[in-house]
Short mmCIF file of C-alpha atoms in Angstrom, two decimals:
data_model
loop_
_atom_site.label_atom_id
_atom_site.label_comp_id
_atom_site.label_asym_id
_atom_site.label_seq_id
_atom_site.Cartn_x
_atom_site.Cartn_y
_atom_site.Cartn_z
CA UNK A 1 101.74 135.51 60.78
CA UNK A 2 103.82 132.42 62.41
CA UNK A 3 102.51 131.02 65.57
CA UNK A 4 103.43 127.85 67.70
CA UNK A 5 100.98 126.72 70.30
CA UNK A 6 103.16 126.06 72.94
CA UNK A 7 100.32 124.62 75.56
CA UNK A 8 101.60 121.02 74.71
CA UNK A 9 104.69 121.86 75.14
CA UNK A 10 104.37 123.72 78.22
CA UNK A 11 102.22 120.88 79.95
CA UNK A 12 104.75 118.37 78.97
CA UNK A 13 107.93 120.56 80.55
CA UNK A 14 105.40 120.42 84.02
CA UNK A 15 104.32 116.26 84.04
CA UNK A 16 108.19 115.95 83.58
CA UNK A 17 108.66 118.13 86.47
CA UNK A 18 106.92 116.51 88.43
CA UNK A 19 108.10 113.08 87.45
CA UNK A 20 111.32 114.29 88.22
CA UNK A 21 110.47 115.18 92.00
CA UNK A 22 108.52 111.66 92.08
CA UNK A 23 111.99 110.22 90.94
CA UNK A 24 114.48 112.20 93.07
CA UNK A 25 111.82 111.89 96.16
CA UNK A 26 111.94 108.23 95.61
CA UNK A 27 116.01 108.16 95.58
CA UNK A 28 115.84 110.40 98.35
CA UNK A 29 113.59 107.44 100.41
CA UNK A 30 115.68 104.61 99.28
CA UNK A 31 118.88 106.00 100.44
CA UNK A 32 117.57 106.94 103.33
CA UNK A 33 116.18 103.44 104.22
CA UNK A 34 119.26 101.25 103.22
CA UNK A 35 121.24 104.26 104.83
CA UNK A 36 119.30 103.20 108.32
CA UNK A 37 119.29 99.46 107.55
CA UNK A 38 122.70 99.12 110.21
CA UNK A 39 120.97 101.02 113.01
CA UNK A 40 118.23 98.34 113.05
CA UNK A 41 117.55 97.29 116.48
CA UNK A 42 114.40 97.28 117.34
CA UNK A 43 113.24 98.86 113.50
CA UNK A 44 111.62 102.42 115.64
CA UNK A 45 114.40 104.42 113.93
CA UNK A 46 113.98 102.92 110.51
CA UNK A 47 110.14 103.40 110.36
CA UNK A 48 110.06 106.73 112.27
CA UNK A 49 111.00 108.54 108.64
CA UNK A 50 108.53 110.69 107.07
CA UNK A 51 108.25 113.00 104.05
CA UNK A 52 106.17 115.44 104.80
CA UNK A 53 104.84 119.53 103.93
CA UNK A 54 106.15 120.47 107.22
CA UNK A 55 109.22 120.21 109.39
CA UNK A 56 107.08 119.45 112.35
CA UNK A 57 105.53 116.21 113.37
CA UNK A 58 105.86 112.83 111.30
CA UNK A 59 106.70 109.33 112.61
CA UNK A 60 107.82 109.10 115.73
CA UNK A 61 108.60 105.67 117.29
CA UNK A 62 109.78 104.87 120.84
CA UNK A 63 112.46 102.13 120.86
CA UNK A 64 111.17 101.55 124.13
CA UNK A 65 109.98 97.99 124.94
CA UNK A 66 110.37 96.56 122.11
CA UNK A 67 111.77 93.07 120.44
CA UNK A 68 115.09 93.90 119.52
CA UNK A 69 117.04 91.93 117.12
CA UNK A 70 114.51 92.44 113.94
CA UNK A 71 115.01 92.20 110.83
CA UNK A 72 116.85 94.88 108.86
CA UNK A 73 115.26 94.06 105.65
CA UNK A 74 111.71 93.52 107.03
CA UNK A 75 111.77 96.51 109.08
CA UNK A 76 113.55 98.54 105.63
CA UNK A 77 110.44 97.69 102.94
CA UNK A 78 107.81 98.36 106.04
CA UNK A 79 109.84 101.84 105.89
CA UNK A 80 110.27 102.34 102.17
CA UNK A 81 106.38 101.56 102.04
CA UNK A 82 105.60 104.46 104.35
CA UNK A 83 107.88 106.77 102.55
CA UNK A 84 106.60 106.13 99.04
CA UNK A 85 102.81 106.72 100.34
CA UNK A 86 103.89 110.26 101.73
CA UNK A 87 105.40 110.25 98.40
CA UNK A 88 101.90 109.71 96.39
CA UNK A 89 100.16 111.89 98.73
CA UNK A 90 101.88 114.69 98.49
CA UNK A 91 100.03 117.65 96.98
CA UNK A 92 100.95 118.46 93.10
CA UNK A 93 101.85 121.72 93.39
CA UNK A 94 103.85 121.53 97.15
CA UNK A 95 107.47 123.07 96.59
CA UNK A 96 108.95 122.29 99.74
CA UNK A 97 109.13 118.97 101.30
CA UNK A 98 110.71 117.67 104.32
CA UNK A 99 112.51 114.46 104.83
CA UNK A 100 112.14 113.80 108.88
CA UNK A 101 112.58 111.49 111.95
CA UNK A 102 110.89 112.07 115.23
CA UNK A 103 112.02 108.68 116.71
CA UNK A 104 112.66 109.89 120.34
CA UNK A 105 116.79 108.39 119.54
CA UNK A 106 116.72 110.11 116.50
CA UNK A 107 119.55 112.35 117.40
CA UNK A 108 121.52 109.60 119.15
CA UNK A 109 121.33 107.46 115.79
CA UNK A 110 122.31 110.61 113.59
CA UNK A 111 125.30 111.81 116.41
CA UNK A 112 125.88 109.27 118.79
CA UNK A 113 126.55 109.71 122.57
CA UNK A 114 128.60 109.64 125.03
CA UNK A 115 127.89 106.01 126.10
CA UNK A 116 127.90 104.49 122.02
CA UNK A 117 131.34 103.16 122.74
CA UNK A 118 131.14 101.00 119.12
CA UNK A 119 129.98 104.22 117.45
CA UNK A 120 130.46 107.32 119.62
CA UNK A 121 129.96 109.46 116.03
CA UNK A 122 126.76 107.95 115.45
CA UNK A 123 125.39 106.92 111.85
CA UNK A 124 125.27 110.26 110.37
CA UNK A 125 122.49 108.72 108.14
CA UNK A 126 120.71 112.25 107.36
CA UNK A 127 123.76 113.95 106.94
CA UNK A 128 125.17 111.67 104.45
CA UNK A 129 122.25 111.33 102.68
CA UNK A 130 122.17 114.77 102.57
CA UNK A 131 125.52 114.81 101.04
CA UNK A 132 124.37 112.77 97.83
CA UNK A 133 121.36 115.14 97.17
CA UNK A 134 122.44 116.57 94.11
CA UNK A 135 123.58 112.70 93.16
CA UNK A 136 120.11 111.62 93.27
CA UNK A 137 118.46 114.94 91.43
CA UNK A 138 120.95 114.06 88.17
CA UNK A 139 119.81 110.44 88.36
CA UNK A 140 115.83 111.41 88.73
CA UNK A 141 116.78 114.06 85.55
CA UNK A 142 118.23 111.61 83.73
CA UNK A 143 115.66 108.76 84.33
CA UNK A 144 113.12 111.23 83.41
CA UNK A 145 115.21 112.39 80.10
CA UNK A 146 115.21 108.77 78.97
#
């Protein structure tokens, strides 16, 4: 009788599972981040994103009384350092993760308003980001295939 244990094999095919959600998570941050770096006023936007198990709740900063003029890079690895520790905490086995804003402007940033008059559109960061998804999965696959 021929046999193969396959138990190595199988627990290989999961840790490079979930290195390749760590990966694609981690381009998914990124993006996000230098995707908000114009938007940086006051940084509540940039450091209001979360990754989270729910759609509900996260980060929510209020623009409201604070220093504007900061730093867009400061205010981007302050963000980037929140989103990788949602990252790391995330539970092993959790198959549906939400990338989220609850900055009360969060919808003026993403569509703009009726008094933006330099960008009535808004950024459409989440939507564009959105758009390069399946970019970012092929690169975390590929990193992980290397």
């Amino acid at each position: 009788m021929a046999q193969i244990k396959l138990t190595a094999l199988i627990q290989k095919i999961e840790k490079d599972l979930q290195n390749v959600r760590t990966e694609f998570l981690t381009n998914m941050a990124e993006d996000i981040v230098n995707s908000s770096k114009p938007t940086v006023d006051t940084g509540a936007y940039i450091t209001s994103h979360s990754i989270r198990t729910t759609r509900g709740g996260g980060r929510s900063r209020s623009s409201h009384n604070k220093p504007k003029g900061q730093s867009p890079e400061a205010k981007a690895a302050e963000a980037l350092d929140q989103l990788m520790g949602d990252i790391a905490a995330l539970p092993a086995d959790q198959q549906q993760v939400f990338l989220t804003n609850n900055a009360p402007h969060a919808n003026l940033v993403e569509y703009g308003g009726a008094d933006w008059v330099e960008r009535p559109n808004g950024y459409a960061v989440y939507e564009s980001v959105r758009n390069r998804a399946g970019i970012h999965l092929q690169t975390a696959i590929n990193t992980v295939k290397a």
